[in-house]
Coordinates of C-alpha atoms and ligand atoms in Angstrom, one line a residue:
M14 CA 49.1 -52.2 120.0
R15 CA 45.8 -53.0 121.5
L16 CA 43.6 -55.0 119.2
A17 CA 39.9 -55.6 119.2
V18 CA 39.1 -58.6 116.9
L19 CA 35.6 -59.0 115.5
I20 CA 34.6 -62.4 114.3
S21 CA 31.5 -64.4 113.2
G22 CA 32.7 -67.9 112.7
N23 CA 35.6 -70.3 112.9
G24 CA 38.1 -67.7 114.0
S25 CA 41.1 -69.2 112.3
N26 CA 42.4 -65.7 111.5
L27 CA 41.9 -64.7 115.1
Q28 CA 44.0 -67.8 115.9
A29 CA 46.7 -66.7 113.5
L30 CA 46.9 -63.4 115.5
I31 CA 46.9 -65.2 118.8
D32 CA 49.7 -67.5 117.6
A33 CA 51.8 -64.6 116.3
I34 CA 51.4 -62.7 119.6
E35 CA 52.2 -65.7 121.7
A36 CA 55.3 -66.4 119.5
Q37 CA 56.3 -62.8 120.0
T38 CA 56.5 -62.2 116.3
L39 CA 53.7 -59.6 116.6
G40 CA 54.0 -56.9 119.2
A41 CA 50.3 -56.6 120.1
Q42 CA 47.7 -57.7 122.6
I43 CA 44.1 -58.7 122.0
V44 CA 42.0 -56.7 124.4
L45 CA 38.6 -57.9 123.2
V46 CA 37.1 -60.5 120.9
V47 CA 33.6 -59.8 119.7
S48 CA 31.2 -62.2 117.9
N49 CA 27.7 -61.5 116.6
R50 CA 27.1 -65.2 116.5
R51 CA 26.9 -67.2 119.7
E52 CA 28.0 -70.5 118.1
A53 CA 31.2 -68.9 116.6
Y54 CA 34.1 -71.2 117.3
G55 CA 36.3 -68.2 117.5
L56 CA 34.7 -67.5 120.9
V57 CA 36.0 -70.8 122.1
R58 CA 39.4 -70.1 120.8
A59 CA 39.5 -66.7 122.6
R60 CA 38.4 -68.2 125.9
Q61 CA 41.0 -71.0 125.6
H62 CA 43.6 -68.2 125.5
G63 CA 42.1 -66.2 128.3
L64 CA 40.9 -63.4 126.2
E65 CA 38.0 -61.1 127.0
T66 CA 35.0 -61.9 124.9
L67 CA 31.7 -60.2 124.0
Y68 CA 28.7 -61.8 122.3
F69 CA 26.8 -59.0 120.7
P70 CA 23.9 -60.0 118.3
I71 CA 21.9 -57.7 116.2
K72 CA 18.7 -59.7 116.7
P73 CA 17.4 -57.9 119.8
Y74 CA 17.8 -54.6 117.9
R75 CA 15.7 -56.0 115.0
E76 CA 13.1 -57.3 117.4
R77 CA 12.8 -53.8 119.0
G78 CA 12.6 -52.2 115.6
Q79 CA 15.9 -50.4 116.1
S80 CA 18.1 -49.5 113.2
R81 CA 21.4 -51.1 112.3
E82 CA 23.0 -47.7 113.1
A83 CA 21.7 -48.1 116.7
Y84 CA 23.3 -51.5 116.9
D85 CA 26.6 -50.2 115.3
A86 CA 26.7 -47.2 117.7
D87 CA 26.2 -49.4 120.8
L88 CA 28.8 -51.9 119.5
A89 CA 31.3 -49.1 119.0
A90 CA 30.7 -47.9 122.6
R91 CA 31.2 -51.4 123.9
V92 CA 34.4 -51.9 121.9
R93 CA 35.7 -48.4 122.7
A94 CA 35.5 -49.1 126.4
Y95 CA 38.5 -51.4 125.8
A96 CA 40.5 -48.6 124.2
P97 CA 41.8 -50.5 121.1
D98 CA 44.3 -48.9 118.8
V99 CA 43.0 -51.1 115.9
V100 CA 39.8 -53.0 115.2
V101 CA 40.4 -56.1 113.1
L102 CA 37.4 -57.5 111.2
A103 CA 38.5 -61.2 110.8
G104 CA 35.6 -63.0 109.3
W105 CA 33.1 -60.5 110.7
M106 CA 29.9 -60.9 108.6
H107 CA 28.0 -57.7 109.3
I108 CA 28.5 -54.6 107.3
L109 CA 29.5 -51.7 109.6
S110 CA 28.0 -48.3 109.0
P111 CA 29.7 -44.9 109.8
A112 CA 28.0 -45.2 113.3
F113 CA 30.8 -47.7 114.0
L114 CA 33.5 -46.8 111.6
D115 CA 33.7 -43.1 112.4
V116 CA 34.4 -43.9 116.1
F117 CA 37.7 -45.7 115.0
A118 CA 38.4 -43.6 111.9
G119 CA 41.3 -45.1 109.9
R120 CA 41.8 -47.8 112.4
V121 CA 39.4 -50.5 111.3
I122 CA 40.8 -53.1 108.9
N123 CA 39.0 -56.0 107.1
L124 CA 40.3 -59.3 105.7
H125 CA 38.8 -60.5 102.5
P126 CA 39.5 -63.8 100.6
A127 CA 39.8 -62.1 97.2
L128 CA 41.7 -59.3 95.4
P129 CA 40.3 -55.7 95.2
N130 CA 37.2 -55.3 93.1
A131 CA 36.7 -59.0 92.6
F132 CA 34.2 -61.2 94.4
N133 CA 33.2 -58.7 97.1
G134 CA 30.8 -60.0 99.7
V135 CA 30.1 -63.5 100.9
N136 CA 31.3 -66.8 99.5
A137 CA 34.2 -65.2 97.6
I138 CA 36.3 -68.3 97.6
E139 CA 33.5 -70.4 96.1
R140 CA 32.7 -67.7 93.5
A141 CA 36.4 -67.4 92.5
W142 CA 36.5 -71.2 92.1
Q143 CA 33.4 -71.1 89.8
A144 CA 35.0 -68.4 87.7
Y145 CA 38.1 -70.5 87.4
Q146 CA 36.1 -73.5 86.3
A147 CA 34.4 -71.3 83.7
G148 CA 37.9 -70.4 82.4
E149 CA 37.4 -66.7 83.3
I150 CA 40.4 -66.3 85.7
D151 CA 43.7 -68.0 86.5
H152 CA 44.2 -66.5 90.0
S153 CA 42.4 -65.0 92.9
G154 CA 44.0 -63.8 96.1
V155 CA 43.6 -62.2 99.6
M156 CA 43.6 -58.7 100.8
V157 CA 43.5 -56.7 104.0
H158 CA 42.1 -53.2 103.6
Y159 CA 40.8 -50.2 105.6
A160 CA 37.1 -50.8 106.2
I161 CA 34.7 -48.3 104.7
P162 CA 30.9 -48.6 104.5
E163 CA 31.1 -50.3 101.1
V164 CA 31.5 -54.1 101.4
D165 CA 35.0 -55.4 101.0
A166 CA 36.3 -52.1 99.6
G167 CA 38.7 -49.5 100.9
A168 CA 42.4 -48.7 100.6
V169 CA 44.5 -51.9 100.5
I170 CA 47.1 -52.4 103.2
V171 CA 48.4 -55.7 101.9
Q172 CA 47.4 -58.1 99.1
E173 CA 48.7 -61.3 97.6
R174 CA 47.8 -63.3 94.5
V175 CA 46.8 -66.9 94.9
P176 CA 47.1 -68.8 91.6
F177 CA 45.0 -71.8 90.6
L178 CA 47.3 -74.8 90.1
P179 CA 47.0 -77.7 87.7
D180 CA 44.9 -80.5 89.2
D181 CA 43.7 -78.2 91.9
T182 CA 40.7 -79.2 93.9
F183 CA 38.5 -76.7 95.5
E184 CA 39.7 -77.9 99.0
Q185 CA 43.3 -77.4 98.0
F186 CA 42.7 -73.9 96.6
A187 CA 40.6 -72.9 99.7
A188 CA 43.4 -74.2 102.0
R189 CA 46.0 -72.0 100.1
I190 CA 43.7 -69.0 100.4
H191 CA 43.3 -69.6 104.2
A192 CA 47.0 -70.1 104.7
T193 CA 47.6 -66.8 102.8
E194 CA 45.1 -65.0 105.0
H195 CA 46.7 -66.2 108.2
R196 CA 50.0 -64.6 107.1
L197 CA 48.5 -61.4 105.7
I198 CA 46.3 -60.6 108.7
V199 CA 49.4 -60.6 110.9
E200 CA 51.4 -58.6 108.3
A201 CA 48.6 -56.0 108.0
V202 CA 48.6 -55.5 111.7
R203 CA 52.4 -55.0 111.7
R204 CA 52.1 -52.5 108.9
L205 CA 49.4 -50.6 110.6
A206 CA 51.4 -50.4 113.8
E207 CA 54.2 -48.7 111.7
V208 CA 51.7 -46.3 110.2
L209 CA 50.2 -45.4 113.6
K210 CA 53.6 -44.9 115.1
S211 CA 54.7 -42.4 112.5
Ligands
LIG306 C1 37.9 -65.7 106.0 O1 38.1 -66.4 104.8 C2 37.7 -64.2 105.7 O2 38.5 -63.8 104.7 C3 36.2 -64.2 105.3 O3 35.6 -65.1 106.3 C4 36.5 -66.1 106.7 C5 36.6 -66.2 108.2 O4 37.4 -67.3 108.5 N1 35.7 -62.9 105.3 C6 34.9 -62.4 104.4 O5 34.5 -63.1 103.5 C7 34.5 -61.0 104.5 N2 33.8 -60.6 103.3 P1 37.9 -67.5 110.1 O6 36.6 -67.3 110.9 O7 38.4 -68.9 110.1 O8 38.9 -66.5 110.4

């Protein structure tokens, strides 16, 4: 399984994939790590493990008055050159249009720190915490799903509830969300490998 991993930030989920591959608990290789942010720490992690990286920002496209579809199409071409079987969006904070998604139909997966139809979009962990504080929910969760043009939507590959605990702090809750993500991202890639094999 050849993976391209798209990131925008810390890259702790990229690290979870790297660790599972290096521990040989995940039969895959990461052929490319892409970031749309130069300062993303995930790029440092990738280089530390000898992985190919690509920094590919949208800003030059905006400055030239080009569309996001133009950016997405060029990004797809750059990623496709590495012939990935699966594209993993692991904290990738740019909504991909069909100009990208159609190139890898059914093979782009996205990680999100909430359950389906709850807290789509940015700052999902913070918004779940606020809803808990307001007495509206008693759990949140994590999902990995097939990416579609709608934000944080699409058929779910794997999901897990993360309950709020008595005396929880936001930091403790966020840490449990992230720990869950690090397991589920690996599990989702394993499951997709099975699907693509059959
Ligand atoms: C993760 O919590 C991921 O679920 C979230 O960004 C974080 C990236 O962390 N993604 C989204 O919110 C997508 N809507 P990381 O850079 O440490 O892997």
